[in-house]
Amino acid sequence: MAVRPGLWPALLGIVLAAWLHGTGAQQSATVANPVPGANPDLLPHFLVEPEDVYIVKNKPVLLVCKAMPATQIFFKCNGEWVRQVDHVIERSTDDSSGLPAMEVRINVSRQQVEKVFGLEEYWCQCVAWSSSGTTKSQKAYIRIAYLRKNFEQEPLAKEVSLEQGIVLPCRPPEGIPPAEVEWLRNEDLVDPSLDPNVYITREHSLVVRQARLADTANYTCVAKNIVARRRSASAAVIVYVDGSWSPWSKWSACGLDCTHWRSRECSDPAPRNGGEECRGADLDTRNCTSDLCVHTASGPEDVALYVGLIAVAVCLLLLLLVLILVYCRKKEGLDSDVADSSILTSGFQPVSIKPSKADNPHLLTIQPDLSTTTTTCQGNLCPRQDGPSPKFQLANGHLLSPLGGGRHTLHHSSPTSEAEDFVSRLSTQNYFRSLPRGTSNMTYGTFNFLGGRLMIPNTGISLLIPPDAIPRGKIYEIYLTLHKPEDVRLPLAGCQTLLSPIVSCGPPGVLLTRPVILAMDHCGEPCPESWSLRLKKQSCEGSWEDVLHLGEEAPSHLYYCQLEAGACYVFTEQLGRFALVGEALSVAATKRLKLLLFAPVACTSLEYNIRVYCLHDTHDALKEVVQLEKQLGGQLIQEPRVLHFKDSYHNLRLSIHDVPSSLWKSKLLVSYQEIPFYHIWNGTQQYLHCTFTLERVSPSTSDLACKVWVWQVEGDGQSFNINFNITKDTRFAELLALESEGGVPALVGPSAFKIPFLIRQKIITSLDPPCSRGADWRTLAQKLHLDSHLSFFASKPSPTAMILNLWEARHFPNGNLSQLAAAVAGLGQPDAGLFTVSEAEC
């Protein structure tokens, strides 16, 4: 059908308007819209349509359309027409039909695609016009290709026996397009088509049906797409063979001693790759009755010989019994009792050693070496051993006046050698072989029924041993240890994360008649709706068990926990190794990270390193980094800050900005550094940090001004404004001065407690019985904001003692006795003199 030239622009405008207003929803397939009455054979049809494509890095992509017959072709992307100047057009005529043809190209850049926000993907399609109508091509989707660095799950090392199945899981990093996965065995490609014993699942796990010795190798999961190729950490797989005995050899000839033997070897198969040795003997001997073994009649000389040998054996046995009795008599002198109430009336006196009574059993899990210790006391409450022993008196002052200002503790004559000796004695026990061999993260002391306290300075870790927790007549040597996470294997499943240090107190298995209280920091933001918190304890066999689910405690349980904003206090009647583990219930669950910036105290070269640490917001983690930086010669250059790290699977990014180019040059080749999410969330890796290296333009440059940003992708962030002189500015150094936390790691007896012993006993006696007016332990718990634990306190023989013990654990050494006194005095007890101590009672 011919169209007059003058009508063509009007017709094209009508067709375009009809397409704009009447097409409705976009179609992904080719759609034709003919003009009414036009020849449908002359509608455009596409020879080339745009196809889905990926943008790699910053390289633009090319989309091509070709249609015939066609007088106009335009691209439309995400509902908007592409400008005419962005089209590259080629016109031609088909030789066979003489119809006009047109080919159009456009480039799409990464910036255009990134401007599209939300769930809609970026798409383009082309529209071709002819005299008979319009035709729309299929949609082509343009996506930005990427492949993240971190695997969601990496294969782990395994040791398997021969012919056992092997499964190595692998979840590749997130990417577009999805990554393809292949496996390497000792850097050689694993091809399941060549080895029927191996296959790869749809979840990308490598499965070996039956392990062979040849399968011992390092396995690596490789993920790749059009952007990059990533390698997981290699997993060492060891296929071991347990040894097995060969058949017994034939019996040997009968010897002169009337025995013969046979042998076997551990060679069928021999143990390989760490497999177990054969169990049992490799040589077997028996009596024989062969003709070669001839017995002669015994004469009188033989009888006399046998009688003499029997007599000698009897004498040796009697001598051994006598030696055992003498040793036991001497050992009885080492048993001990504890001096009685004189200790309460004269401060803390040395433990007197005297022979124990017959009915007094002696329980020592680890024997204390009492022969090399002396008693050293500070203050005016503990007299010298060779002087008089005045009575301790309580003045008629405040009802909770402390026992003077002195410290009373049991010191060892040689602390360093004693500590090494103590560790060496512990290391002989199987359970203690994982204890640290140094003494900086370990403390110990010898305790009796008076109780005491152990502290690891500057870590927030302590163990309170209340009075009467140790049975009377017993003396225990108790230790407290902080472990490095890499030294203790704590298995974490799913979204679980370590929130506290791993702490041991022991020895395990000792008898306790009252709960002790273990205090330690944690870095979780306590929110019942976001966390599931569990207390884990390691058994003597090495496995970890959940002994307490916080929020679901039973009053009669062996364990109980008071959780506060930055610390937890664990009541336990069994010593052992503990850790607090959290599992996120939502993305609102957060951990507190302490951000620290360190740099060299002295800079002798042009390079200057700024180290940014991201660690748990706990005292023990801070102590480790401070000690490490002291060894490296570093100093704090900014005030520490706290970042809330969410369970969102997003990494932590660090960047440096605004470095004056005229004075400094940054050696960072990328826009930011990144710490993987799992490295932080797992909580078992120490000293996580990134280093920014700057270079001075001139050796005389000493002033540095820049910004350091630390943020979680789609989460919380912090900015540090650095402005100081690298040669003489030390104003932030004193912020990390480690405090003494009471000065002495081990306190024994009354000096370990803020509340005087006799006043404590009077409070317990008065508040334990129920009172109709509410003047009892329940009201005291409410005043101290501990009323959420009433059921636990009520399950104990003395609820008041539990409350006072928890107060001691929370407030030592800087607790305010006045506030506690006000809470006790406000209970309305009728006897005003109930909490005073007379000289007669002293």
PDB file of C-alpha atoms in Angstrom, residues 300-479:
ATOM      1  CA  PRO A 300      66.734 -83.152  98.463  1.00  0.00           C
ATOM      2  CA  GLU A 301      68.921 -80.301  97.176  1.00  0.00           C
ATOM      3  CA  ASP A 302      66.076 -78.984  94.976  1.00  0.00           C
ATOM      4  CA  VAL A 303      63.599 -79.064  97.864  1.00  0.00           C
ATOM      5  CA  ALA A 304      65.964 -77.046 100.076  1.00  0.00           C
ATOM      6  CA  LEU A 305      66.458 -74.489  97.304  1.00  0.00           C
ATOM      7  CA  TYR A 306      62.721 -73.969  96.880  1.00  0.00           C
ATOM      8  CA  VAL A 307      62.180 -73.585 100.649  1.00  0.00           C
ATOM      9  CA  GLY A 308      64.928 -70.938 100.831  1.00  0.00           C
ATOM     10  CA  LEU A 309      63.460 -68.918  97.987  1.00  0.00           C
ATOM     11  CA  ILE A 310      60.007 -68.932  99.625  1.00  0.00           C
ATOM     12  CA  ALA A 311      61.460 -67.753 102.954  1.00  0.00           C
ATOM     13  CA  VAL A 312      63.286 -64.845 101.280  1.00  0.00           C
ATOM     14  CA  ALA A 313      60.076 -63.787  99.520  1.00  0.00           C
ATOM     15  CA  VAL A 314      58.126 -63.796 102.800  1.00  0.00           C
ATOM     16  CA  CYS A 315      60.762 -61.632 104.510  1.00  0.00           C
ATOM     17  CA  LEU A 316      60.717 -59.081 101.691  1.00  0.00           C
ATOM     18  CA  LEU A 317      56.941 -58.866 101.872  1.00  0.00           C
ATOM     19  CA  LEU A 318      56.985 -58.229 105.641  1.00  0.00           C
ATOM     20  CA  LEU A 319      59.636 -55.540 105.224  1.00  0.00           C
ATOM     21  CA  LEU A 320      57.505 -53.793 102.575  1.00  0.00           C
ATOM     22  CA  LEU A 321      54.477 -53.766 104.894  1.00  0.00           C
ATOM     23  CA  VAL A 322      56.517 -52.182 107.690  1.00  0.00           C
ATOM     24  CA  LEU A 323      57.761 -49.424 105.382  1.00  0.00           C
ATOM     25  CA  ILE A 324      54.197 -48.677 104.240  1.00  0.00           C
ATOM     26  CA  LEU A 325      52.965 -48.377 107.845  1.00  0.00           C
ATOM     27  CA  VAL A 326      55.826 -46.012 108.776  1.00  0.00           C
ATOM     28  CA  TYR A 327      55.122 -43.836 105.728  1.00  0.00           C
ATOM     29  CA  CYS A 328      51.409 -43.616 106.540  1.00  0.00           C
ATOM     30  CA  ARG A 329      52.152 -42.608 110.153  1.00  0.00           C
ATOM     31  CA  LYS A 330      54.400 -39.797 108.991  1.00  0.00           C
ATOM     32  CA  LYS A 331      51.919 -38.635 106.357  1.00  0.00           C
ATOM     33  CA  GLU A 332      49.203 -38.212 108.967  1.00  0.00           C
ATOM     34  CA  GLY A 333      51.121 -35.206 110.287  1.00  0.00           C
ATOM     35  CA  LEU A 334      50.453 -33.354 107.028  1.00  0.00           C
ATOM     36  CA  ASP A 335      46.648 -33.388 107.481  1.00  0.00           C
ATOM     37  CA  SER A 336      45.271 -30.142 108.727  1.00  0.00           C
ATOM     38  CA  ASP A 337      42.392 -28.474 110.461  1.00  0.00           C
ATOM     39  CA  VAL A 338      41.559 -24.796 110.412  1.00  0.00           C
ATOM     40  CA  ALA A 339      41.815 -22.616 113.463  1.00  0.00           C
ATOM     41  CA  ASP A 340      38.365 -21.813 114.788  1.00  0.00           C
ATOM     42  CA  SER A 341      36.684 -18.538 115.715  1.00  0.00           C
ATOM     43  CA  SER A 342      39.928 -16.774 116.630  1.00  0.00           C
ATOM     44  CA  ILE A 343      40.212 -15.956 112.946  1.00  0.00           C
ATOM     45  CA  LEU A 344      36.953 -14.023 113.073  1.00  0.00           C
ATOM     46  CA  THR A 345      38.059 -11.975 116.085  1.00  0.00           C
ATOM     47  CA  SER A 346      41.581 -11.072 115.008  1.00  0.00           C
ATOM     48  CA  GLY A 347      41.307 -10.315 111.343  1.00  0.00           C
ATOM     49  CA  PHE A 348      42.834 -12.966 109.080  1.00  0.00           C
ATOM     50  CA  GLN A 349      45.436 -15.147 110.753  1.00  0.00           C
ATOM     51  CA  PRO A 350      47.628 -17.795 109.128  1.00  0.00           C
ATOM     52  CA  VAL A 351      46.164 -21.246 108.792  1.00  0.00           C
ATOM     53  CA  SER A 352      47.529 -23.382 111.640  1.00  0.00           C
ATOM     54  CA  ILE A 353      48.781 -26.817 110.680  1.00  0.00           C
ATOM     55  CA  LYS A 354      48.193 -29.576 113.209  1.00  0.00           C
ATOM     56  CA  PRO A 355      47.484 -33.290 113.040  1.00  0.00           C
ATOM     57  CA  SER A 356      43.920 -34.018 112.009  1.00  0.00           C
ATOM     58  CA  LYS A 357      41.494 -36.070 113.993  1.00  0.00           C
ATOM     59  CA  ALA A 358      40.658 -39.540 112.931  1.00  0.00           C
ATOM     60  CA  ASP A 359      37.101 -38.626 111.988  1.00  0.00           C
ATOM     61  CA  ASN A 360      38.160 -35.673 109.834  1.00  0.00           C
ATOM     62  CA  PRO A 361      38.610 -36.778 106.186  1.00  0.00           C
ATOM     63  CA  HIS A 362      41.184 -34.854 104.208  1.00  0.00           C
ATOM     64  CA  LEU A 363      40.061 -33.777 100.737  1.00  0.00           C
ATOM     65  CA  LEU A 364      42.705 -32.274  98.474  1.00  0.00           C
ATOM     66  CA  THR A 365      42.236 -32.588  94.753  1.00  0.00           C
ATOM     67  CA  ILE A 366      45.647 -31.004  94.225  1.00  0.00           C
ATOM     68  CA  GLN A 367      47.903 -30.933  97.267  1.00  0.00           C
ATOM     69  CA  PRO A 368      49.050 -27.407  98.147  1.00  0.00           C
ATOM     70  CA  ASP A 369      52.714 -27.004  98.853  1.00  0.00           C
ATOM     71  CA  LEU A 370      52.393 -25.472 102.340  1.00  0.00           C
ATOM     72  CA  SER A 371      56.023 -25.940 103.211  1.00  0.00           C
ATOM     73  CA  THR A 372      57.217 -23.072 100.979  1.00  0.00           C
ATOM     74  CA  THR A 373      54.699 -20.374 101.889  1.00  0.00           C
ATOM     75  CA  THR A 374      54.722 -17.616 104.436  1.00  0.00           C
ATOM     76  CA  THR A 375      52.029 -15.231 105.560  1.00  0.00           C
ATOM     77  CA  THR A 376      52.536 -11.561 104.703  1.00  0.00           C
ATOM     78  CA  CYS A 377      49.843  -9.126 105.819  1.00  0.00           C
ATOM     79  CA  GLN A 378      49.406  -5.417 105.131  1.00  0.00           C
ATOM     80  CA  GLY A 379      47.593  -2.933 107.353  1.00  0.00           C
ATOM     81  CA  ASN A 380      47.095  -2.897 111.089  1.00  0.00           C
ATOM     82  CA  LEU A 381      44.629  -5.770 111.452  1.00  0.00           C
ATOM     83  CA  CYS A 382      47.008  -8.668 111.091  1.00  0.00           C
ATOM     84  CA  PRO A 383      49.778  -8.815 113.738  1.00  0.00           C
ATOM     85  CA  ARG A 384      53.220 -10.244 113.228  1.00  0.00           C
ATOM     86  CA  GLN A 385      53.556 -13.851 114.237  1.00  0.00           C
ATOM     87  CA  ASP A 386      56.072 -13.140 116.956  1.00  0.00           C
ATOM     88  CA  GLY A 387      54.086 -10.314 118.567  1.00  0.00           C
ATOM     89  CA  PRO A 388      50.957 -10.179 120.675  1.00  0.00           C
ATOM     90  CA  SER A 389      47.590 -10.991 119.132  1.00  0.00           C
ATOM     91  CA  PRO A 390      45.172  -8.146 119.947  1.00  0.00           C
ATOM     92  CA  LYS A 391      41.471  -8.627 119.388  1.00  0.00           C
ATOM     93  CA  PHE A 392      39.809  -7.027 116.389  1.00  0.00           C
ATOM     94  CA  GLN A 393      37.124  -4.549 117.460  1.00  0.00           C
ATOM     95  CA  LEU A 394      34.243  -2.983 115.540  1.00  0.00           C
ATOM     96  CA  ALA A 395      33.616   0.624 116.510  1.00  0.00           C
ATOM     97  CA  ASN A 396      30.062   1.796 117.119  1.00  0.00           C
ATOM     98  CA  GLY A 397      29.982   3.565 113.784  1.00  0.00           C
ATOM     99  CA  HIS A 398      28.255   2.751 110.549  1.00  0.00           C
ATOM    100  CA  LEU A 399      26.641  -0.661 110.547  1.00  0.00           C
ATOM    101  CA  LEU A 400      28.692  -1.769 107.498  1.00  0.00           C
ATOM    102  CA  SER A 401      32.024  -0.135 108.268  1.00  0.00           C
ATOM    103  CA  PRO A 402      34.809  -1.942 106.377  1.00  0.00           C
ATOM    104  CA  LEU A 403      37.565  -3.764 108.181  1.00  0.00           C
ATOM    105  CA  GLY A 404      40.057  -0.898 108.073  1.00  0.00           C
ATOM    106  CA  GLY A 405      42.075   0.118 105.077  1.00  0.00           C
ATOM    107  CA  GLY A 406      44.618  -2.683 105.009  1.00  0.00           C
ATOM    108  CA  ARG A 407      44.778  -5.730 102.762  1.00  0.00           C
ATOM    109  CA  HIS A 408      45.093  -9.198 104.220  1.00  0.00           C
ATOM    110  CA  THR A 409      46.192 -11.929 101.901  1.00  0.00           C
ATOM    111  CA  LEU A 410      48.336 -14.998 101.668  1.00  0.00           C
ATOM    112  CA  HIS A 411      51.516 -14.355  99.690  1.00  0.00           C
ATOM    113  CA  HIS A 412      54.095 -16.873  98.534  1.00  0.00           C
ATOM    114  CA  SER A 413      57.752 -16.393  99.294  1.00  0.00           C
ATOM    115  CA  SER A 414      58.751 -16.632  95.637  1.00  0.00           C
ATOM    116  CA  PRO A 415      55.799 -15.712  93.396  1.00  0.00           C
ATOM    117  CA  THR A 416      57.454 -16.415  90.059  1.00  0.00           C
ATOM    118  CA  SER A 417      58.907 -19.791  90.979  1.00  0.00           C
ATOM    119  CA  GLU A 418      55.747 -20.756  92.848  1.00  0.00           C
ATOM    120  CA  ALA A 419      53.565 -19.947  89.851  1.00  0.00           C
ATOM    121  CA  GLU A 420      55.770 -22.014  87.550  1.00  0.00           C
ATOM    122  CA  ASP A 421      55.719 -24.850  90.055  1.00  0.00           C
ATOM    123  CA  PHE A 422      51.936 -24.639  90.300  1.00  0.00           C
ATOM    124  CA  VAL A 423      51.532 -24.753  86.526  1.00  0.00           C
ATOM    125  CA  SER A 424      53.915 -27.692  86.273  1.00  0.00           C
ATOM    126  CA  ARG A 425      51.919 -29.583  88.893  1.00  0.00           C
ATOM    127  CA  LEU A 426      48.677 -28.846  87.058  1.00  0.00           C
ATOM    128  CA  SER A 427      50.123 -29.949  83.730  1.00  0.00           C
ATOM    129  CA  THR A 428      50.607 -33.453  85.073  1.00  0.00           C
ATOM    130  CA  GLN A 429      46.822 -33.859  85.189  1.00  0.00           C
ATOM    131  CA  ASN A 430      45.251 -34.730  81.818  1.00  0.00           C
ATOM    132  CA  TYR A 431      42.522 -32.114  82.180  1.00  0.00           C
ATOM    133  CA  PHE A 432      45.019 -29.311  82.755  1.00  0.00           C
ATOM    134  CA  ARG A 433      47.328 -29.882  79.785  1.00  0.00           C
ATOM    135  CA  SER A 434      45.675 -27.047  77.864  1.00  0.00           C
ATOM    136  CA  LEU A 435      46.341 -24.482  80.594  1.00  0.00           C
ATOM    137  CA  PRO A 436      48.625 -21.623  79.475  1.00  0.00           C
ATOM    138  CA  ARG A 437      52.235 -22.096  80.436  1.00  0.00           C
ATOM    139  CA  GLY A 438      52.693 -18.445  81.371  1.00  0.00           C
ATOM    140  CA  THR A 439      51.306 -16.768  84.462  1.00  0.00           C
ATOM    141  CA  SER A 440      50.021 -13.395  83.125  1.00  0.00           C
ATOM    142  CA  ASN A 441      46.553 -14.784  82.446  1.00  0.00           C
ATOM    143  CA  MET A 442      46.397 -17.126  85.427  1.00  0.00           C
ATOM    144  CA  THR A 443      46.064 -16.734  89.186  1.00  0.00           C
ATOM    145  CA  TYR A 444      45.654 -19.184  92.039  1.00  0.00           C
ATOM    146  CA  GLY A 445      45.419 -19.341  95.799  1.00  0.00           C
ATOM    147  CA  THR A 446      44.854 -21.670  98.747  1.00  0.00           C
ATOM    148  CA  PHE A 447      41.446 -21.346 100.425  1.00  0.00           C
ATOM    149  CA  ASN A 448      39.477 -22.772 103.337  1.00  0.00           C
ATOM    150  CA  PHE A 449      35.925 -22.318 104.674  1.00  0.00           C
ATOM    151  CA  LEU A 450      36.464 -18.556 105.088  1.00  0.00           C
ATOM    152  CA  GLY A 451      36.402 -18.163 101.295  1.00  0.00           C
ATOM    153  CA  GLY A 452      38.158 -15.525  99.230  1.00  0.00           C
ATOM    154  CA  ARG A 453      38.544 -14.142  95.754  1.00  0.00           C
ATOM    155  CA  LEU A 454      40.677 -14.697  92.635  1.00  0.00           C
ATOM    156  CA  MET A 455      41.125 -11.993  89.972  1.00  0.00           C
ATOM    157  CA  ILE A 456      43.006 -11.767  86.700  1.00  0.00           C
ATOM    158  CA  PRO A 457      43.985  -8.070  86.642  1.00  0.00           C
ATOM    159  CA  ASN A 458      42.607  -5.812  83.915  1.00  0.00           C
ATOM    160  CA  THR A 459      40.384  -8.493  82.380  1.00  0.00           C
ATOM    161  CA  GLY A 460      37.105  -8.162  84.297  1.00  0.00           C
ATOM    162  CA  ILE A 461      37.439 -11.838  85.257  1.00  0.00           C
ATOM    163  CA  SER A 462      37.127 -12.893  88.890  1.00  0.00           C
ATOM    164  CA  LEU A 463      35.986 -15.816  91.015  1.00  0.00           C
ATOM    165  CA  LEU A 464      34.237 -15.160  94.337  1.00  0.00           C
ATOM    166  CA  ILE A 465      34.406 -18.029  96.845  1.00  0.00           C
ATOM    167  CA  PRO A 466      31.799 -17.192  99.539  1.00  0.00           C
ATOM    168  CA  PRO A 467      32.227 -18.180 103.187  1.00  0.00           C
ATOM    169  CA  ASP A 468      31.332 -21.838 103.812  1.00  0.00           C
ATOM    170  CA  ALA A 469      31.490 -22.693 100.092  1.00  0.00           C
ATOM    171  CA  ILE A 470      34.449 -24.929 100.992  1.00  0.00           C
ATOM    172  CA  PRO A 471      33.594 -27.516 103.682  1.00  0.00           C
ATOM    173  CA  ARG A 472      35.102 -26.861 107.085  1.00  0.00           C
ATOM    174  CA  GLY A 473      38.279 -28.819 107.632  1.00  0.00           C
ATOM    175  CA  LYS A 474      39.194 -28.766 103.926  1.00  0.00           C
ATOM    176  CA  ILE A 475      41.835 -26.723 102.106  1.00  0.00           C
ATOM    177  CA  TYR A 476      41.666 -26.315  98.329  1.00  0.00           C
ATOM    178  CA  GLU A 477      44.214 -24.893  95.938  1.00  0.00           C
ATOM    179  CA  ILE A 478      42.024 -23.142  93.329  1.00  0.00           C
ATOM    180  CA  TYR A 479      43.078 -21.536  90.044  1.00  0.00           C
TER     181      TYR A 479
END
